[in-house]
XYZ file of C-alpha atoms in Angstrom:
741
model
C -12.365 -27.281 -13.012
C -10.927 -25.240 -15.865
C -12.202 -27.848 -18.341
C -15.705 -27.508 -16.876
C -15.512 -23.729 -17.145
C -14.409 -24.124 -20.746
C -17.366 -26.347 -21.590
C -19.821 -23.881 -20.012
C -18.169 -20.877 -21.683
C -18.346 -22.554 -25.094
C -21.788 -24.096 -24.605
C -23.651 -21.274 -22.846
C -21.621 -18.085 -23.133
C -24.625 -15.742 -23.147
C -25.971 -17.247 -19.926
C -22.566 -16.679 -18.310
C -22.485 -13.056 -19.462
C -26.067 -12.344 -18.327
C -25.324 -13.820 -14.902
C -22.119 -11.803 -14.683
C -23.999 -8.615 -15.596
C -26.557 -9.208 -12.847
C -23.778 -9.841 -10.322
C -21.974 -6.696 -11.424
C -25.117 -4.601 -10.870
C -25.419 -6.120 -7.404
C -21.757 -5.301 -6.728
C -22.362 -1.703 -7.744
C -25.360 -1.448 -5.416
C -23.395 -2.844 -2.479
C -20.083 -1.152 -3.297
C -21.575 2.346 -3.300
C -21.733 2.135 0.484
C -18.020 1.350 0.883
C -16.892 4.923 1.501
C -19.468 5.380 4.259
C -18.204 2.478 6.401
C -14.433 2.670 5.872
C -12.303 4.453 8.470
C -9.381 6.862 8.328
C -7.357 5.455 11.243
C -5.750 2.098 11.827
C -2.143 3.118 12.473
C -2.086 2.082 16.166
C -1.126 -1.223 17.729
C -4.108 -1.935 19.985
C -1.904 -3.886 22.392
C 0.727 -1.174 22.799
C 1.373 1.104 25.764
C 0.525 4.232 23.772
C -2.858 2.766 22.779
C -3.620 1.752 26.371
C -2.643 5.240 27.493
C -5.065 6.794 25.022
C -7.881 4.467 26.102
C -7.215 5.128 29.800
C -7.237 8.900 29.299
C -10.506 8.607 27.392
C -12.081 6.471 30.116
C -10.807 8.480 33.073
C -10.668 12.031 31.747
C -12.834 12.096 28.627
C -9.913 11.850 26.202
C -6.951 13.957 25.161
C -7.363 16.800 22.703
C -7.446 15.691 19.068
C -8.458 19.046 17.564
C -6.479 22.233 18.158
C -7.913 25.563 17.060
C -5.363 28.345 16.661
C -7.076 31.712 17.092
C -5.089 34.645 15.697
C -5.864 38.332 16.120
C -6.365 40.164 12.824
C -4.810 43.299 14.367
C -2.940 43.795 17.616
C -2.619 41.141 20.319
C -4.900 38.246 21.165
C -5.834 39.915 24.475
C -7.242 42.986 22.752
C -10.963 43.622 23.252
C -12.410 42.397 19.938
C -10.045 39.401 19.608
C -10.566 38.327 23.225
C -14.344 38.599 22.878
C -14.313 36.527 19.671
C -12.180 33.887 21.427
C -14.567 33.752 24.379
C -17.559 33.367 22.062
C -15.814 30.546 20.202
C -15.024 28.824 23.507
C -18.606 29.084 24.724
C -20.040 27.686 21.485
C -17.614 24.751 21.490
C -18.330 23.974 25.143
C -22.045 23.755 24.340
C -21.446 21.462 21.346
C -22.532 17.880 22.110
C -19.971 16.409 19.718
C -16.974 17.572 21.757
C -15.675 17.410 25.337
C -12.816 18.723 27.480
C -12.661 22.148 25.870
C -9.523 23.824 27.264
C -9.159 27.419 26.121
C -6.756 30.267 26.686
C -9.774 32.528 26.753
C -11.056 30.710 29.870
C -7.995 30.327 32.091
C -5.421 32.568 30.318
C -2.658 29.999 30.762
C 0.609 31.320 29.274
C 1.224 27.867 27.766
C -1.763 28.393 25.443
C -0.584 31.764 24.119
C 1.986 32.261 21.384
C 5.357 33.754 22.212
C 4.487 36.995 20.382
C 1.048 37.292 22.023
C -0.853 37.388 18.726
C -2.324 33.859 18.814
C -3.876 31.484 21.336
C -5.054 27.867 21.429
C -8.367 26.201 22.094
C -8.005 22.451 22.728
C -10.955 20.181 21.944
C -11.679 16.486 22.255
C -13.900 15.400 19.364
C -15.964 12.420 20.530
C -16.761 9.116 18.847
C -15.077 6.476 16.699
C -13.098 7.302 13.565
C -16.202 7.861 11.439
C -17.985 9.961 14.050
C -14.847 12.009 14.690
C -14.535 12.611 10.957
C -18.126 13.781 10.539
C -18.005 16.021 13.605
C -14.658 17.467 12.556
C -16.052 18.299 9.118
C -18.889 20.183 10.794
C -16.558 22.035 13.159
C -14.131 22.965 10.395
C -16.895 24.361 8.200
C -18.439 26.251 11.121
C -15.440 27.714 12.938
C -12.335 27.644 10.727
C -12.608 30.916 8.879
C -11.444 34.528 8.850
C -13.658 36.842 10.906
C -13.514 40.606 11.451
C -11.510 40.246 14.699
C -9.785 36.834 14.473
C -8.825 34.126 12.038
C -9.080 30.466 13.059
C -6.865 27.576 11.920
C -7.424 23.901 12.783
C -4.658 21.448 13.598
C -4.243 18.263 15.583
C -4.927 14.647 14.716
C -8.595 15.080 13.768
C -7.925 18.002 11.398
C -4.925 16.267 9.805
C -6.931 13.074 9.233
C -9.772 14.993 7.580
C -7.385 16.913 5.343
C -5.629 13.681 4.372
C -8.898 11.826 3.681
C -10.301 14.694 1.600
C -7.076 15.055 -0.359
C -6.799 11.299 -0.952
C -10.290 11.276 -2.481
C -9.300 14.080 -4.848
C -5.987 12.414 -5.662
C -7.733 9.128 -6.375
C -10.097 10.766 -8.865
C -7.163 12.497 -10.554
C -5.137 9.284 -10.764
C -8.038 7.372 -12.290
C -8.720 10.125 -14.814
C -5.114 9.778 -15.963
C -4.618 6.019 -15.694
C -7.757 4.744 -17.428
C -7.555 6.770 -20.693
C -3.781 6.269 -20.925
C -4.165 2.548 -20.280
C -6.768 2.277 -23.029
C -4.461 4.003 -25.495
C -1.583 1.682 -24.576
C -3.828 -1.374 -24.851
C -4.931 -0.325 -28.325
C -1.311 0.119 -29.352
C -0.376 -3.250 -27.829
C -3.224 -5.217 -29.436
C -3.735 -3.167 -32.560
C -7.481 -3.736 -32.101
C -10.105 -1.682 -30.271
C -12.256 -4.664 -29.254
C -9.321 -6.690 -27.938
C -8.113 -3.651 -25.997
C -11.483 -3.116 -24.293
C -11.648 -6.664 -22.904
C -8.854 -6.227 -20.298
C -10.408 -2.938 -19.179
C -13.728 -4.720 -18.669
C -12.091 -7.346 -16.450
C -10.302 -4.628 -14.490
C -13.595 -2.792 -13.941
C -15.276 -5.954 -12.652
C -12.354 -6.530 -10.259
C -12.629 -2.990 -8.888
C -16.414 -3.065 -8.457
C -16.315 -6.497 -6.866
C -13.681 -5.435 -4.350
C -15.636 -2.277 -3.479
C -18.570 -4.559 -2.607
C -16.270 -6.788 -0.533
C -14.917 -3.788 1.396
C -18.429 -2.438 1.979
C -19.422 -5.741 3.567
C -16.211 -6.123 5.600
C -16.453 -2.496 6.748
C -19.695 -3.355 8.513
C -18.123 -6.366 10.223
C -14.661 -5.090 11.210
C -12.392 -2.061 10.986
C -11.248 -1.369 7.413
C -9.127 1.586 6.342
C -10.420 3.946 3.671
C -6.963 3.905 2.107
C -7.620 0.345 0.924
C -9.614 1.996 -1.865
C -6.351 3.218 -3.407
C -4.948 -0.298 -3.669
C -8.253 -1.594 -5.010
C -8.314 0.767 -7.964
C -4.640 0.455 -8.891
C -4.304 -3.290 -8.378
C -7.777 -4.075 -9.729
C -7.172 -2.246 -12.968
C -3.617 -3.571 -13.258
C -4.243 -7.239 -12.493
C -7.466 -7.304 -14.483
C -5.467 -6.106 -17.465
C -2.605 -8.456 -16.602
C -4.737 -11.600 -16.605
C -6.985 -10.588 -19.478
C -3.937 -9.669 -21.554
C -2.573 -13.188 -21.151
C -5.935 -14.725 -22.055
C -6.576 -12.566 -25.112
C -3.028 -12.952 -26.408
C -3.191 -16.744 -26.130
C -6.661 -16.872 -27.712
C -5.503 -14.806 -30.686
C -2.481 -17.085 -31.098
C -4.775 -20.087 -31.392
C -7.007 -18.306 -33.907
C -4.012 -17.260 -35.987
C -3.186 -20.969 -36.479
C -6.661 -21.788 -37.788
C -7.973 -23.320 -34.557
C -11.756 -23.233 -34.195
C -13.203 -20.774 -31.697
C -14.427 -23.462 -29.236
C -11.056 -25.234 -29.303
C -9.237 -21.925 -28.962
C -11.279 -21.038 -25.856
C -10.655 -24.440 -24.287
C -6.958 -24.319 -25.132
C -6.648 -20.811 -23.739
C -8.229 -21.863 -20.452
C -6.102 -24.993 -20.184
C -2.853 -23.109 -20.727
C -3.128 -19.419 -19.852
C -6.014 -20.110 -17.470
C -3.956 -22.460 -15.352
C -1.096 -19.982 -15.172
C -3.492 -17.211 -14.120
C -4.996 -19.358 -11.362
C -1.660 -20.104 -9.759
C -0.213 -16.666 -10.428
C -3.170 -15.206 -8.535
C -2.442 -17.629 -5.720
C 1.122 -16.300 -5.397
C 0.012 -12.649 -5.267
C -2.732 -13.400 -2.751
C -0.304 -15.389 -0.599
C 2.182 -12.506 -0.504
C -0.549 -10.025 0.436
C -1.811 -12.394 3.141
C 1.435 -11.665 5.004
C -0.084 -8.283 5.911
C -2.618 -10.056 8.124
C 0.026 -10.790 10.779
C 0.465 -7.120 11.700
C -1.514 -5.573 14.587
C -2.749 -2.544 12.604
C -6.027 -2.619 10.763
C -4.491 -0.141 8.315
C -2.200 -2.898 6.996
C -4.747 -5.678 7.404
C -7.153 -3.625 5.278
C -4.733 -3.814 2.358
C -4.698 -7.582 2.757
C -8.514 -7.622 2.640
C -8.558 -5.429 -0.457
C -5.556 -7.024 -2.146
C -6.646 -10.621 -1.715
C -10.173 -9.695 -2.764
C -9.102 -7.884 -5.897
C -6.718 -10.697 -6.901
C -9.370 -13.381 -6.470
C -12.055 -11.388 -8.268
C -9.710 -10.393 -11.114
C -8.621 -14.001 -11.604
C -12.181 -15.345 -11.372
C -13.359 -12.753 -13.896
C -10.550 -13.644 -16.283
C -11.267 -17.368 -15.939
C -15.083 -17.188 -16.159
C -16.193 -14.002 -17.895
C -13.333 -13.728 -20.374
C -13.856 -17.214 -21.944
C -17.547 -16.404 -22.410
C -16.682 -13.089 -24.039
C -14.162 -14.791 -26.325
C -16.724 -17.457 -27.262
C -19.254 -14.787 -28.255
C -16.748 -12.605 -30.082
C -14.779 -15.348 -31.812
C -12.776 -13.876 -34.668
C -14.425 -10.503 -34.004
C -11.947 -10.109 -31.147
C -9.778 -8.477 -33.821
C -12.530 -6.027 -34.814
C -11.608 -2.370 -34.918
C -8.124 -3.250 -36.066
C -5.910 -0.235 -36.559
C -4.615 0.427 -40.100
C -0.932 0.116 -39.206
C -1.579 -3.158 -37.365
C -3.112 -4.993 -40.340
C 0.165 -6.059 -41.859
C 2.383 -6.040 -38.804
C 3.332 -9.086 -36.782
C 1.588 -9.383 -33.476
C 4.680 -10.953 -32.017
C 7.351 -8.627 -33.381
C 8.695 -8.249 -29.877
C 8.951 -12.011 -29.349
C 12.151 -12.553 -31.393
C 13.719 -9.619 -29.560
C 13.089 -11.228 -26.175
C 14.368 -14.556 -27.488
C 17.524 -12.961 -28.875
C 18.073 -11.132 -25.589
C 17.842 -14.395 -23.653
C 20.249 -16.090 -26.060
C 22.755 -13.249 -25.751
C 22.568 -13.316 -21.973
C 23.057 -17.071 -21.809
C 26.139 -16.929 -24.023
C 27.870 -14.511 -21.624
C 25.857 -14.718 -18.382
C 28.404 -13.155 -16.023
C 29.282 -10.330 -18.411
C 25.620 -9.450 -18.934
C 24.486 -9.898 -15.334
C 27.239 -8.150 -13.379
C 26.470 -4.595 -14.623
C 22.773 -5.093 -13.819
C 23.572 -6.436 -10.352
C 25.913 -3.481 -9.788
C 23.214 -0.983 -10.797
C 20.622 -2.601 -8.549
C 23.066 -2.751 -5.632
C 23.875 0.934 -6.144
C 20.170 1.826 -6.134
C 19.790 -0.106 -2.888
C 22.566 1.770 -1.025
C 20.245 4.527 0.379
C 18.651 1.792 2.496
C 21.744 1.935 4.725
C 20.641 5.374 5.952
C 16.895 4.766 6.025
C 14.849 5.987 8.983
C 11.188 5.273 9.585
C 8.153 7.077 10.967
C 4.379 7.275 10.951
C 2.129 9.672 8.994
C 1.662 13.173 10.385
C 0.844 16.588 8.980
C 4.048 16.625 6.891
C 2.500 14.132 4.439
C 0.252 17.024 3.359
C 1.382 19.809 1.017
C 2.351 23.109 2.639
C -0.861 24.641 1.266
C -3.098 22.280 3.302
C -4.885 24.071 6.200
C -3.949 21.437 8.806
C -0.311 21.605 7.689
C -0.291 25.414 8.064
C -1.847 25.149 11.519
C 0.790 22.602 12.549
C 3.558 24.928 11.347
C 2.043 27.728 13.423
C 1.902 25.511 16.526
C 5.504 24.456 16.045
C 6.907 27.913 15.335
C 4.826 30.203 17.564
C 4.213 28.253 20.783
C 6.539 26.951 23.471
C 6.160 23.195 23.314
C 4.050 21.610 20.602
C 0.656 20.586 21.981
C 0.080 18.307 18.978
C 3.219 16.246 19.715
C 3.121 16.395 23.525
C 3.657 13.216 25.513
C 0.574 12.000 27.426
C 1.225 10.168 30.712
C -1.350 8.515 32.959
C -0.820 6.567 36.159
C -2.450 3.184 36.572
C -3.341 3.817 40.207
C -3.750 6.564 42.825
C -0.844 8.799 43.772
C -0.731 11.640 46.294
C -0.075 15.220 45.211
C 3.457 15.259 46.617
C 4.465 12.134 44.676
C 2.972 13.521 41.462
C 4.838 16.803 41.973
C 8.142 14.992 42.509
C 7.561 12.801 39.449
C 6.610 15.778 37.273
C 9.711 17.649 38.422
C 11.907 14.693 37.432
C 10.222 14.528 34.024
C 10.899 18.233 33.452
C 14.661 17.652 33.894
C 14.886 14.993 31.160
C 16.864 16.046 28.050
C 14.466 17.633 25.549
C 11.656 18.353 28.031
C 10.206 21.885 27.915
C 7.379 21.714 30.446
C 5.301 19.194 32.369
C 1.686 19.955 33.241
C -0.050 17.926 35.914
C -2.768 18.168 38.531
C 0.018 18.999 41.006
C 1.282 21.927 38.978
C 3.260 22.891 35.881
C 7.030 22.385 35.855
C 9.811 23.652 33.641
C 13.394 22.693 34.503
C 12.176 21.722 37.967
C 10.411 25.006 38.768
C 6.694 25.008 39.607
C 4.789 27.332 37.271
C 1.169 26.708 38.280
C -1.755 24.505 37.301
C -1.356 22.827 33.919
C -4.093 23.656 31.415
C -4.388 20.091 30.190
C -5.945 19.116 33.526
C -8.568 21.868 33.667
C -12.085 20.554 33.930
C -11.058 16.943 34.592
C -13.269 14.691 36.659
C -12.121 13.453 40.075
C -10.260 10.179 39.600
C -7.712 7.978 41.278
C -5.480 8.092 38.203
C -3.276 11.071 37.410
C -2.772 12.629 33.983
C 0.378 14.527 33.054
C 1.423 16.166 29.802
C 5.102 16.473 28.885
C 5.953 19.075 26.230
C 9.050 19.090 24.057
C 10.405 21.391 21.383
C 11.825 18.409 19.492
C 10.180 17.224 16.299
C 7.878 14.297 16.990
C 9.786 11.987 14.625
C 13.271 12.989 15.750
C 15.685 10.773 17.657
C 15.644 13.358 20.472
C 11.885 12.918 20.914
C 12.246 9.114 20.877
C 15.010 9.265 23.504
C 12.744 11.436 25.658
C 9.907 8.882 25.481
C 12.241 6.026 26.390
C 13.734 8.026 29.260
C 10.263 8.860 30.583
C 9.202 5.221 30.368
C 12.308 4.247 32.345
C 11.359 6.514 35.284
C 9.456 4.903 38.197
C 5.899 6.202 38.465
C 4.736 8.483 41.274
C 4.016 6.848 44.614
C 5.082 3.404 43.399
C 2.445 3.282 40.621
C 3.187 2.309 37.045
C 2.535 4.649 34.125
C 1.249 4.441 30.562
C 2.964 6.851 28.184
C 1.387 7.855 24.893
C 1.411 10.641 22.351
C 2.641 10.875 18.766
C 6.249 9.879 19.396
C 5.244 7.032 21.708
C 2.858 5.799 19.003
C 5.710 5.909 16.504
C 7.928 3.800 18.758
C 5.139 1.329 19.462
C 4.165 1.121 15.786
C 7.716 0.360 14.743
C 7.936 -2.300 17.436
C 4.599 -3.775 16.329
C 5.910 -4.114 12.784
C 9.444 -5.324 13.549
C 8.160 -7.886 16.063
C 5.811 -9.417 13.462
C 8.054 -8.939 10.438
C 9.835 -12.313 10.808
C 6.459 -14.064 10.630
C 5.497 -12.146 7.488
C 8.846 -12.868 5.838
C 8.619 -16.518 6.845
C 5.154 -16.771 5.278
C 6.361 -15.171 2.048
C 9.380 -17.498 1.850
C 7.259 -20.568 2.555
C 4.616 -19.757 -0.065
C 7.312 -18.908 -2.609
C 8.905 -22.301 -2.134
C 5.622 -24.163 -2.344
C 4.284 -22.426 -5.460
C 7.531 -22.458 -7.426
C 8.213 -26.038 -6.459
C 4.769 -27.024 -7.737
C 5.556 -25.327 -11.033
C 9.148 -26.450 -11.484
C 9.782 -29.533 -9.357
C 13.040 -27.838 -8.312
C 14.273 -26.582 -4.949
C 16.884 -24.316 -6.543
C 14.322 -22.283 -8.501
C 12.620 -20.904 -5.354
C 16.036 -19.945 -3.958
C 16.968 -18.245 -7.209
C 13.638 -16.380 -7.233
C 14.047 -15.213 -3.627
C 17.556 -13.899 -4.230
C 16.634 -12.021 -7.421
C 13.372 -10.667 -6.013
C 15.162 -9.427 -2.903
C 17.737 -7.668 -5.053
C 15.062 -5.978 -7.161
C 12.978 -4.944 -4.141
C 16.020 -3.562 -2.337
C 16.802 -1.396 -5.351
C 13.192 -0.187 -5.557
C 12.895 0.700 -1.867
C 16.370 2.243 -1.881
C 15.256 4.491 -4.725
C 12.256 5.568 -2.636
C 14.586 6.429 0.278
C 16.620 8.585 -2.118
C 13.456 10.338 -3.333
C 11.245 10.696 -0.270
C 13.581 10.627 2.731
C 16.520 12.428 1.191
C 14.134 14.644 -0.768
C 15.880 14.693 -4.144
C 12.628 15.077 -6.103
C 10.759 17.116 -3.478
C 10.687 20.193 -5.703
C 9.297 18.322 -8.685
C 6.720 16.302 -6.734
C 5.972 19.026 -4.141
C 6.380 17.075 -0.919
C 8.304 17.528 2.333
C 11.214 15.154 2.885
C 10.501 12.983 5.921
C 11.312 9.546 7.337
C 10.035 6.556 5.411
C 6.511 5.548 6.358
C 6.962 2.220 8.164
C 3.584 0.743 7.258
C 3.704 1.882 3.624
C 7.205 0.397 3.234
C 5.938 -2.981 4.442
C 2.949 -2.636 2.106
C 5.230 -1.816 -0.827
C 7.353 -4.880 -0.069
C 4.378 -7.267 0.035
C 2.695 -5.900 -3.086
C 5.879 -5.690 -5.139
C 6.961 -9.158 -4.057
C 3.570 -10.594 -4.939
C 3.600 -9.000 -8.389
C 7.159 -10.155 -9.034
C 6.015 -13.681 -8.216
C 3.183 -13.194 -10.691
C 5.674 -12.617 -13.490
C 7.953 -15.314 -12.080
C 5.204 -17.886 -12.542
C 4.399 -16.593 -16.035
C 8.001 -17.083 -17.166
C 9.242 -20.044 -15.154
C 6.240 -22.264 -15.827
C 6.747 -21.847 -19.579
C 10.464 -22.542 -19.305
C 9.761 -25.696 -17.296
C 7.109 -26.817 -19.774
C 9.563 -26.585 -22.667
C 12.263 -28.307 -20.638
C 9.863 -31.144 -19.787
C 9.097 -31.546 -23.510
C 12.782 -32.234 -24.170
C 14.259 -28.814 -24.964
C 17.765 -28.191 -23.645
C 18.438 -25.457 -21.092
C 19.376 -22.802 -23.677
C 16.350 -23.398 -25.877
C 13.840 -23.722 -23.039
C 14.956 -20.413 -21.521
C 15.221 -18.457 -24.766
C 11.933 -19.789 -26.156
C 10.233 -19.391 -22.789
C 11.242 -15.739 -22.650
C 10.269 -15.283 -26.301
C 6.783 -16.612 -25.601
C 6.192 -14.662 -22.390
C 8.519 -11.654 -22.583
C 6.169 -9.492 -24.637
C 3.193 -10.358 -22.426
C 5.116 -9.730 -19.204
C 6.624 -6.446 -20.385
C 3.295 -5.176 -21.749
C 1.393 -6.196 -18.622
C 4.072 -4.665 -16.399
C 4.036 -1.429 -18.363
C 0.264 -1.144 -18.105
C 0.284 -1.995 -14.399
C 3.065 0.529 -13.795
C 0.923 3.224 -15.448
C -1.835 2.523 -12.908
C 0.604 2.986 -10.048
C 2.588 5.880 -11.523
C -0.669 7.834 -11.797
C -0.502 8.204 -8.015
C 2.619 10.291 -8.517
C 0.219 13.158 -9.242
C -1.120 12.947 -5.660
C -0.641 15.703 -3.093
C -0.299 13.327 -0.126
C 3.287 12.112 0.008
C 2.602 8.554 1.181
C 0.340 8.053 -1.848
C 3.159 9.292 -4.071
C 5.520 6.895 -2.300
C 3.124 3.987 -2.766
C 2.486 4.643 -6.452
C 6.033 5.437 -7.535
C 7.492 2.643 -5.412
C 5.202 0.000 -6.895
C 5.697 1.307 -10.432
C 9.496 1.311 -10.163
C 9.507 -2.164 -8.591
C 7.323 -3.570 -11.380
C 9.497 -2.169 -14.165
C 12.749 -3.279 -12.526
C 11.350 -6.778 -12.126
C 9.860 -7.140 -15.612
C 12.781 -5.655 -17.535
C 15.983 -6.255 -15.570
C 15.143 -9.275 -13.436
C 13.068 -11.280 -15.942
C 14.868 -10.033 -19.050
C 18.502 -10.400 -17.941
C 19.081 -11.855 -14.497
C 16.762 -14.865 -14.836
C 18.397 -16.135 -18.071
C 21.845 -15.458 -16.591
C 21.027 -17.298 -13.372
C 19.550 -20.237 -15.274
C 22.691 -20.526 -17.400
C 24.981 -20.345 -14.378
C 22.927 -22.943 -12.500
C 23.018 -25.309 -15.463
C 21.653 -28.772 -14.702
C 21.255 -27.905 -11.017
C 18.508 -25.460 -12.027
C 16.039 -28.369 -11.912
C 17.523 -30.315 -9.001
C 15.362 -31.743 -6.231
C 15.780 -34.707 -3.866
C 14.155 -37.937 -4.998
C 11.168 -37.813 -2.605
C 10.351 -34.251 -3.656
C 10.609 -35.174 -7.341
C 8.064 -37.927 -6.806
C 5.873 -35.486 -4.896
C 5.999 -33.071 -7.831
C 5.201 -35.827 -10.316
C 1.972 -36.371 -8.435
C 0.930 -32.838 -7.475
C 2.960 -30.532 -9.730
C 1.371 -27.906 -11.971
C 2.365 -26.526 -15.375
C 0.691 -25.319 -18.533
C 1.043 -28.874 -19.773
C 1.211 -30.432 -23.170
C -1.341 -29.708 -25.815
C -4.325 -32.017 -25.836
C -4.652 -34.448 -28.730
C -6.151 -32.776 -31.740
C -5.640 -29.310 -30.340
C -3.488 -26.890 -32.300
C -0.266 -25.591 -30.780
C 0.221 -21.845 -31.280
C 3.225 -21.706 -33.545
C 3.578 -18.001 -34.118
C 5.854 -17.473 -31.148
C 7.492 -20.898 -31.399
C 8.673 -20.333 -34.896
C 10.051 -16.902 -34.155
C 11.747 -18.190 -31.047
C 13.390 -21.081 -32.871
C 15.241 -18.611 -35.052
C 17.226 -17.602 -31.986
C 18.679 -21.084 -31.389
């Protein structure tokens, strides 16, 4: 297939480029609609008890409140004439709004539970109707219409709907900021790496095609299934990074051929046969690792698989189809716009350095590797104290309106309405049974109050009708709300949920228990229950791909061990930063438990990218070994030939991810910094030191495989292969590498 692409690229390059331009315009037209169909949710396991509780409450009672308006008196108490009148007007207008339901207001029933402890503020609870997109649009309208400072009262908005809108709005701003930093900086680094303006623009072009193509893919998928809007973040970072990664390898190999006097057509064909084959199978490894996200029951994580696999495939296809056509048209002009200081400098000045490093490591493998292993193990130690959670208002900066409203709810009201536990019975229960059940709930450690249709209970004492049941339709099911002063992500709140779930339901019925903490527990279970399948898939694909490249069963084991060590160090560093909060002042975030879903996402992406560089390096080492080079020479020359490309590509990809460190939403910071750190650790420490050391320590067993598997590899194995007859072998790197023998 690659030979056919090469013939077309050499024979009809302009036709390829015209076709690609038409397709890109079509992708732009389709991709523009991506933001309108993507959703802001996707964090719930649709088979969990908390999800079923939410659906039952929606079906039976119109849904639990997802928007909380905090009305504060500008002067005096909330019951004063002007403040009370403003609150009543607000309540009446919301009740008449067709986009909401179940408006429960202090200004209607004067429930003490809806008034702050100092009497200056009160709550209005609202259920915003519709799916994620409809809720978002309605919430935007409500926020712009009601959340403001008036002459008598000021209004803040909290709750799930307000938090989601604040997060989505902030993510859009953060994304624009990250791109404005990453793209110009990447261009500058590409120019420095290539020493040529034209050569530097080619990887950016491939990255742009990958991004636009994936936007079109997401726009189409968003109309067919649920896709998270946060997949856009991965698309831009990974699209730009991998597009540069693959194009960098192609351009570098093409220029090597030209530097040896190879004709342009032969150079294009040789580039496709060698670098093109590596790109194809490197893309396969990244896509396979990201496919592991499809096993999880959250469309938030599955969306990253959709985006990630799409961007990998499109980036690779662009590099293998568009790039050869561009190189055929440009020919020797690929070096146009050469910088003055690059005219007399060696393109491969870094190659001897990588070769010498590999030689030094292989002379004293244990001495060189042990300090690196010790550093990585030390960086991984924070994992021992890691705790996990789901996104809430604390991912926002303290200046965000929804974050300020949440702080007010937590500090000024008895029991946090936003983190209350929602309980619904699955069948009818008489008033006496409900009262007894509610009283038992109120005695559980951490419980503040239980509101139900039978009354409101605190420490077993009946306080009166609970406000959460006001206005509910007649139904055989019963809805109770359990309030706690504990933080929603605390162990105390989790113990309370588990204790409540252990209680028998009223009148012999069973119960469904939901709410923020219940969702956290169910989300963690949904991930941990599926995690073995994801890990098994990653291990299996790693073995298959590396075996195809090396014919060895020890190489996949070596790769898994080293990749696990590097990833543990990267994630441990993120625990130190984001959970323990050591850089919270610099990055302006609130220390909180690790985001469970984002940690899994980081693992899959970082593992996939590490396999990308693994294939780059190992396939070249195996090729040299198959041509007769001994272990020392094949490793040192292999690293000399690929080390500069891997380190440059990793540095450019890390820039794309590090740009997210400027974000204001903490899980975006976590994602960007985590991926960037993982990439640099892998490219510099793992590939540069630990791989040569491991290869030296393995010795002849590095290429061992049972006889049947060796024969299988002889038939189906893949490598960059020997040079075709009459085709020039790039000698620039070979010669420099041979000096390290």
